[in-house]
Amino acid sequence: MFALGIEPHFIRNPKLWPTKPAKFSETLEEYSREIRKLCEKLLKFIATSLGLNQDTFEEMFGVAVQAVRMNYYPTCPRPDLVLGLSPHSDGSAVTVLQQGKGSSVGLQILKEDMWVPVQPIPNALVINIGDTIEVLTNGRYKSVEHRAVTHQENDRISIVTFYAPSYEIELGPMPELVNENNPCKYRRYNHGEYSKHYVTNKLQGKKTLDFAKIQTKNSS
């Protein structure tokens, strides 16, 4: 696993950027610019689907944070005992996953209490909704609980981009999406504080969302 901060520039650590292969930095810069454009478009579509102005999230997020993580999952003699990555949801707004050419099926999502494999599709990207969008939409959009499994015969490579609001932004359910039929489920909080909470706690399903949930008598 290898992670790099992309935007804004102050989260970058130049010492971590490899000098080999020669065009690594140039290629990653170009790839990240295009993924950022994609994330911005996706958020416009999400806003429009909710009856909001298409620029709602862009105006709210400030200077959005973008990071990339490169994963390598080697073959494993006992895939029944070893996970590549524990079940979790992402703390981002949206996550963009590119699976390596010829990669084995490693990504699984939790649906109706069953783990469903996500088959790699050539020349396609996988989009996951993160916790931030679940909170902002008051649960209208759900963050995706997922995990990575290992394989006995095939290894796997993936590149993951996380796109999230500025650390300084205060977040909470948008008033337009709170009503009697869909009461407020989450409190307001600073995104930087949530990000710190996320990275300092172990991956355990969607438990990190408890940080933002409004606890009621019926809460489990």
Short mmCIF file of C-alpha atoms in Angstrom, two decimals:
data_model
loop_
_atom_site.label_atom_id
_atom_site.label_comp_id
_atom_site.label_asym_id
_atom_site.label_seq_id
_atom_site.Cartn_x
_atom_site.Cartn_y
_atom_site.Cartn_z
CA MET A 1 0.00 0.00 0.00
CA PHE A 2 1.38 3.40 -1.03
CA ALA A 3 -0.46 6.68 -0.39
CA LEU A 4 0.14 10.23 -1.60
CA GLY A 5 -1.58 13.54 -0.98
CA ILE A 6 -2.45 15.29 -4.25
CA GLU A 7 -4.50 18.42 -3.58
CA PRO A 8 -4.28 20.98 -2.13
CA HIS A 9 -0.53 21.23 -2.54
CA PHE A 10 0.20 21.73 1.15
CA ILE A 11 -0.76 18.09 1.88
CA ARG A 12 1.92 16.85 -0.52
CA ASN A 13 5.19 15.42 0.73
CA PRO A 14 7.65 15.67 -2.19
CA LYS A 15 10.03 13.27 -0.45
CA LEU A 16 7.50 10.47 -0.89
CA TRP A 17 7.07 10.91 -4.63
CA PRO A 18 9.17 8.28 -6.46
CA THR A 19 11.73 9.40 -9.03
CA LYS A 20 11.44 6.08 -10.88
CA PRO A 21 9.94 5.30 -13.26
CA ALA A 22 10.96 8.61 -14.83
CA LYS A 23 7.44 9.75 -15.77
CA PHE A 24 5.72 8.66 -12.56
CA SER A 25 5.05 12.19 -11.30
CA GLU A 26 3.97 13.49 -14.70
CA THR A 27 1.62 10.55 -15.24
CA LEU A 28 0.10 10.76 -11.76
CA GLU A 29 -0.43 14.51 -12.11
CA GLU A 30 -2.29 14.07 -15.40
CA TYR A 31 -4.33 11.13 -14.10
CA SER A 32 -5.26 13.02 -10.93
CA ARG A 33 -6.39 16.11 -12.86
CA GLU A 34 -8.77 14.01 -14.93
CA ILE A 35 -10.09 12.14 -11.88
CA ARG A 36 -10.70 15.46 -10.13
CA LYS A 37 -12.78 16.63 -13.10
CA LEU A 38 -14.72 13.36 -12.93
CA CYS A 39 -15.41 13.79 -9.20
CA GLU A 40 -16.64 17.33 -9.76
CA LYS A 41 -19.03 16.10 -12.47
CA LEU A 42 -20.28 13.24 -10.29
CA LEU A 43 -21.10 15.65 -7.48
CA LYS A 44 -23.03 17.86 -9.90
CA PHE A 45 -25.10 14.83 -10.96
CA ILE A 46 -25.73 13.85 -7.33
CA ALA A 47 -26.85 17.39 -6.47
CA THR A 48 -29.17 17.53 -9.48
CA SER A 49 -30.70 14.15 -8.58
CA LEU A 50 -31.65 15.61 -5.20
CA GLY A 51 -33.27 18.69 -6.70
CA LEU A 52 -30.39 20.94 -5.64
CA ASN A 53 -28.33 23.44 -7.61
CA GLN A 54 -25.67 21.49 -9.49
CA ASP A 55 -22.88 23.55 -7.89
CA THR A 56 -24.06 22.91 -4.33
CA PHE A 57 -21.22 20.59 -3.33
CA GLU A 58 -18.51 22.52 -5.17
CA GLU A 59 -19.49 25.71 -3.34
CA MET A 60 -19.70 23.89 -0.02
CA PHE A 61 -16.44 21.93 -0.22
CA GLY A 62 -14.01 24.83 -0.56
CA VAL A 63 -10.59 23.66 -1.77
CA ALA A 64 -11.37 19.96 -2.00
CA VAL A 65 -8.90 17.39 -0.69
CA GLN A 66 -7.69 14.69 -3.07
CA ALA A 67 -5.46 11.74 -2.18
CA VAL A 68 -4.44 8.60 -4.01
CA ARG A 69 -3.60 5.14 -2.70
CA MET A 70 -1.99 2.34 -4.68
CA ASN A 71 -2.66 -1.18 -3.45
CA TYR A 72 -0.94 -4.43 -4.22
CA TYR A 73 -2.50 -7.65 -2.98
CA PRO A 74 -0.13 -10.61 -3.46
CA THR A 75 -1.28 -14.20 -3.76
CA CYS A 76 -2.21 -15.81 -0.46
CA PRO A 77 -2.04 -19.54 0.39
CA ARG A 78 -5.07 -19.23 2.72
CA PRO A 79 -7.47 -16.65 1.31
CA ASP A 80 -10.17 -18.12 3.53
CA LEU A 81 -8.25 -16.79 6.54
CA VAL A 82 -6.74 -13.54 5.25
CA LEU A 83 -8.51 -10.41 4.00
CA GLY A 84 -6.75 -7.88 1.80
CA LEU A 85 -8.61 -5.04 3.51
CA SER A 86 -11.12 -5.18 6.38
CA PRO A 87 -14.76 -4.17 5.88
CA HIS A 88 -15.23 -0.38 5.94
CA SER A 89 -16.84 2.61 4.29
CA ASP A 90 -14.74 5.52 3.03
CA GLY A 91 -14.65 8.87 4.80
CA SER A 92 -14.56 10.70 1.47
CA ALA A 93 -17.37 12.25 -0.52
CA VAL A 94 -16.68 9.99 -3.50
CA THR A 95 -14.02 7.36 -4.12
CA VAL A 96 -12.80 6.36 -7.58
CA LEU A 97 -11.26 2.91 -8.01
CA GLN A 98 -9.26 1.70 -10.97
CA GLN A 99 -8.54 -2.03 -10.96
CA GLY A 100 -5.42 -3.29 -12.71
CA LYS A 101 -5.67 -4.96 -16.09
CA GLY A 102 -6.19 -8.68 -15.62
CA SER A 103 -6.70 -8.28 -11.86
CA SER A 104 -8.56 -10.94 -9.94
CA VAL A 105 -11.94 -10.16 -8.39
CA GLY A 106 -10.96 -8.62 -5.08
CA LEU A 107 -13.53 -5.93 -4.30
CA GLN A 108 -16.71 -6.99 -2.52
CA ILE A 109 -19.60 -4.79 -1.37
CA LEU A 110 -22.06 -5.55 1.41
CA LYS A 111 -25.63 -5.76 0.13
CA GLU A 112 -28.50 -7.15 2.18
CA ASP A 113 -26.02 -8.76 4.60
CA MET A 114 -24.24 -10.60 1.80
CA TRP A 115 -20.80 -9.92 0.31
CA VAL A 116 -21.19 -9.39 -3.43
CA PRO A 117 -18.09 -9.55 -5.72
CA VAL A 118 -17.58 -6.57 -8.04
CA GLN A 119 -16.37 -7.95 -11.35
CA PRO A 120 -13.63 -5.83 -12.96
CA ILE A 121 -14.80 -4.29 -16.24
CA PRO A 122 -12.09 -3.35 -18.77
CA ASN A 123 -11.63 0.41 -19.22
CA ALA A 124 -14.16 1.18 -16.47
CA LEU A 125 -13.90 2.83 -13.06
CA VAL A 126 -15.71 1.87 -9.86
CA ILE A 127 -17.36 4.74 -7.97
CA ASN A 128 -18.10 4.45 -4.25
CA ILE A 129 -20.17 6.91 -2.26
CA GLY A 130 -18.41 7.90 0.98
CA ASP A 131 -19.59 8.84 4.47
CA THR A 132 -19.49 12.57 3.70
CA ILE A 133 -22.23 12.30 1.08
CA GLU A 134 -24.32 10.08 3.36
CA VAL A 135 -24.19 12.78 6.04
CA LEU A 136 -24.82 15.71 3.68
CA THR A 137 -27.81 13.98 2.06
CA ASN A 138 -29.14 12.85 5.46
CA GLY A 139 -28.98 9.24 4.34
CA ARG A 140 -30.60 9.67 0.93
CA TYR A 141 -27.32 8.41 -0.51
CA LYS A 142 -25.65 5.64 1.49
CA SER A 143 -21.91 5.15 1.82
CA VAL A 144 -20.81 1.74 0.54
CA GLU A 145 -19.43 -0.80 3.00
CA HIS A 146 -16.81 -2.85 1.18
CA ARG A 147 -13.75 -5.04 1.65
CA ALA A 148 -10.91 -6.56 -0.37
CA VAL A 149 -10.31 -10.30 -0.47
CA THR A 150 -7.19 -12.22 -1.43
CA HIS A 151 -6.66 -15.07 -3.89
CA GLN A 152 -4.54 -18.17 -3.89
CA GLU A 153 -3.46 -18.01 -7.54
CA ASN A 154 -3.84 -14.40 -8.68
CA ASP A 155 -2.49 -11.14 -7.33
CA ARG A 156 -4.29 -7.80 -7.67
CA ILE A 157 -3.42 -4.14 -8.17
CA SER A 158 -5.71 -1.16 -7.67
CA ILE A 159 -5.45 2.64 -7.65
CA VAL A 160 -7.88 4.47 -5.39
CA THR A 161 -8.60 8.21 -5.38
CA PHE A 162 -10.40 9.83 -2.44
CA TYR A 163 -12.16 13.16 -2.98
CA ALA A 164 -13.39 15.07 0.05
CA PRO A 165 -14.19 18.57 1.35
CA SER A 166 -11.59 20.94 2.77
CA TYR A 167 -10.52 20.07 6.32
CA GLU A 168 -11.79 23.48 7.51
CA ILE A 169 -15.38 22.93 6.37
CA GLU A 170 -18.23 22.31 8.80
CA LEU A 171 -20.58 19.60 7.55
CA GLY A 172 -24.03 18.32 8.39
CA PRO A 173 -27.27 17.31 6.70
CA MET A 174 -28.49 19.91 4.21
CA PRO A 175 -31.69 21.59 5.46
CA GLU A 176 -33.43 20.91 2.14
CA LEU A 177 -33.13 17.17 2.80
CA VAL A 178 -34.47 17.16 6.36
CA ASN A 179 -38.21 16.93 7.00
CA GLU A 180 -40.83 15.11 9.10
CA ASN A 181 -40.51 11.98 6.98
CA ASN A 182 -36.71 12.11 7.00
CA PRO A 183 -35.65 13.69 10.33
CA CYS A 184 -32.07 14.81 10.91
CA LYS A 185 -29.83 11.77 11.43
CA TYR A 186 -26.44 13.43 11.81
CA ARG A 187 -25.00 16.34 13.79
CA ARG A 188 -22.83 19.10 12.38
CA TYR A 189 -19.07 18.64 12.71
CA ASN A 190 -15.73 19.86 11.41
CA HIS A 191 -14.51 17.70 8.53
CA GLY A 192 -10.91 17.89 9.71
CA GLU A 193 -11.94 16.46 13.08
CA TYR A 194 -13.85 13.66 11.37
CA SER A 195 -10.88 12.87 9.12
CA LYS A 196 -8.62 12.62 12.18
CA HIS A 197 -11.16 10.35 13.87
CA TYR A 198 -11.35 8.18 10.75
CA VAL A 199 -7.61 7.61 10.33
CA THR A 200 -6.99 6.97 14.04
CA ASN A 201 -9.62 4.24 14.38
CA LYS A 202 -9.49 0.73 12.99
CA LEU A 203 -11.61 -0.25 10.02
CA GLN A 204 -14.81 -1.77 11.36
CA GLY A 205 -17.69 -1.63 8.91
CA LYS A 206 -19.47 1.73 9.02
CA LYS A 207 -18.70 2.29 12.69
CA THR A 208 -16.76 5.50 12.00
CA LEU A 209 -20.08 7.13 11.07
CA ASP A 210 -21.06 6.89 14.75
CA PHE A 211 -18.91 10.03 15.11
CA ALA A 212 -21.61 12.00 13.30
CA LYS A 213 -24.80 10.12 14.16
CA ILE A 214 -27.41 11.67 16.41
CA GLN A 215 -28.01 9.06 19.07
CA THR A 216 -31.65 8.34 19.94
CA LYS A 217 -33.34 5.96 22.34
CA ASN A 218 -33.87 3.57 19.44
CA SER A 219 -30.23 3.75 18.25
CA SER A 220 -28.47 0.39 18.29
#
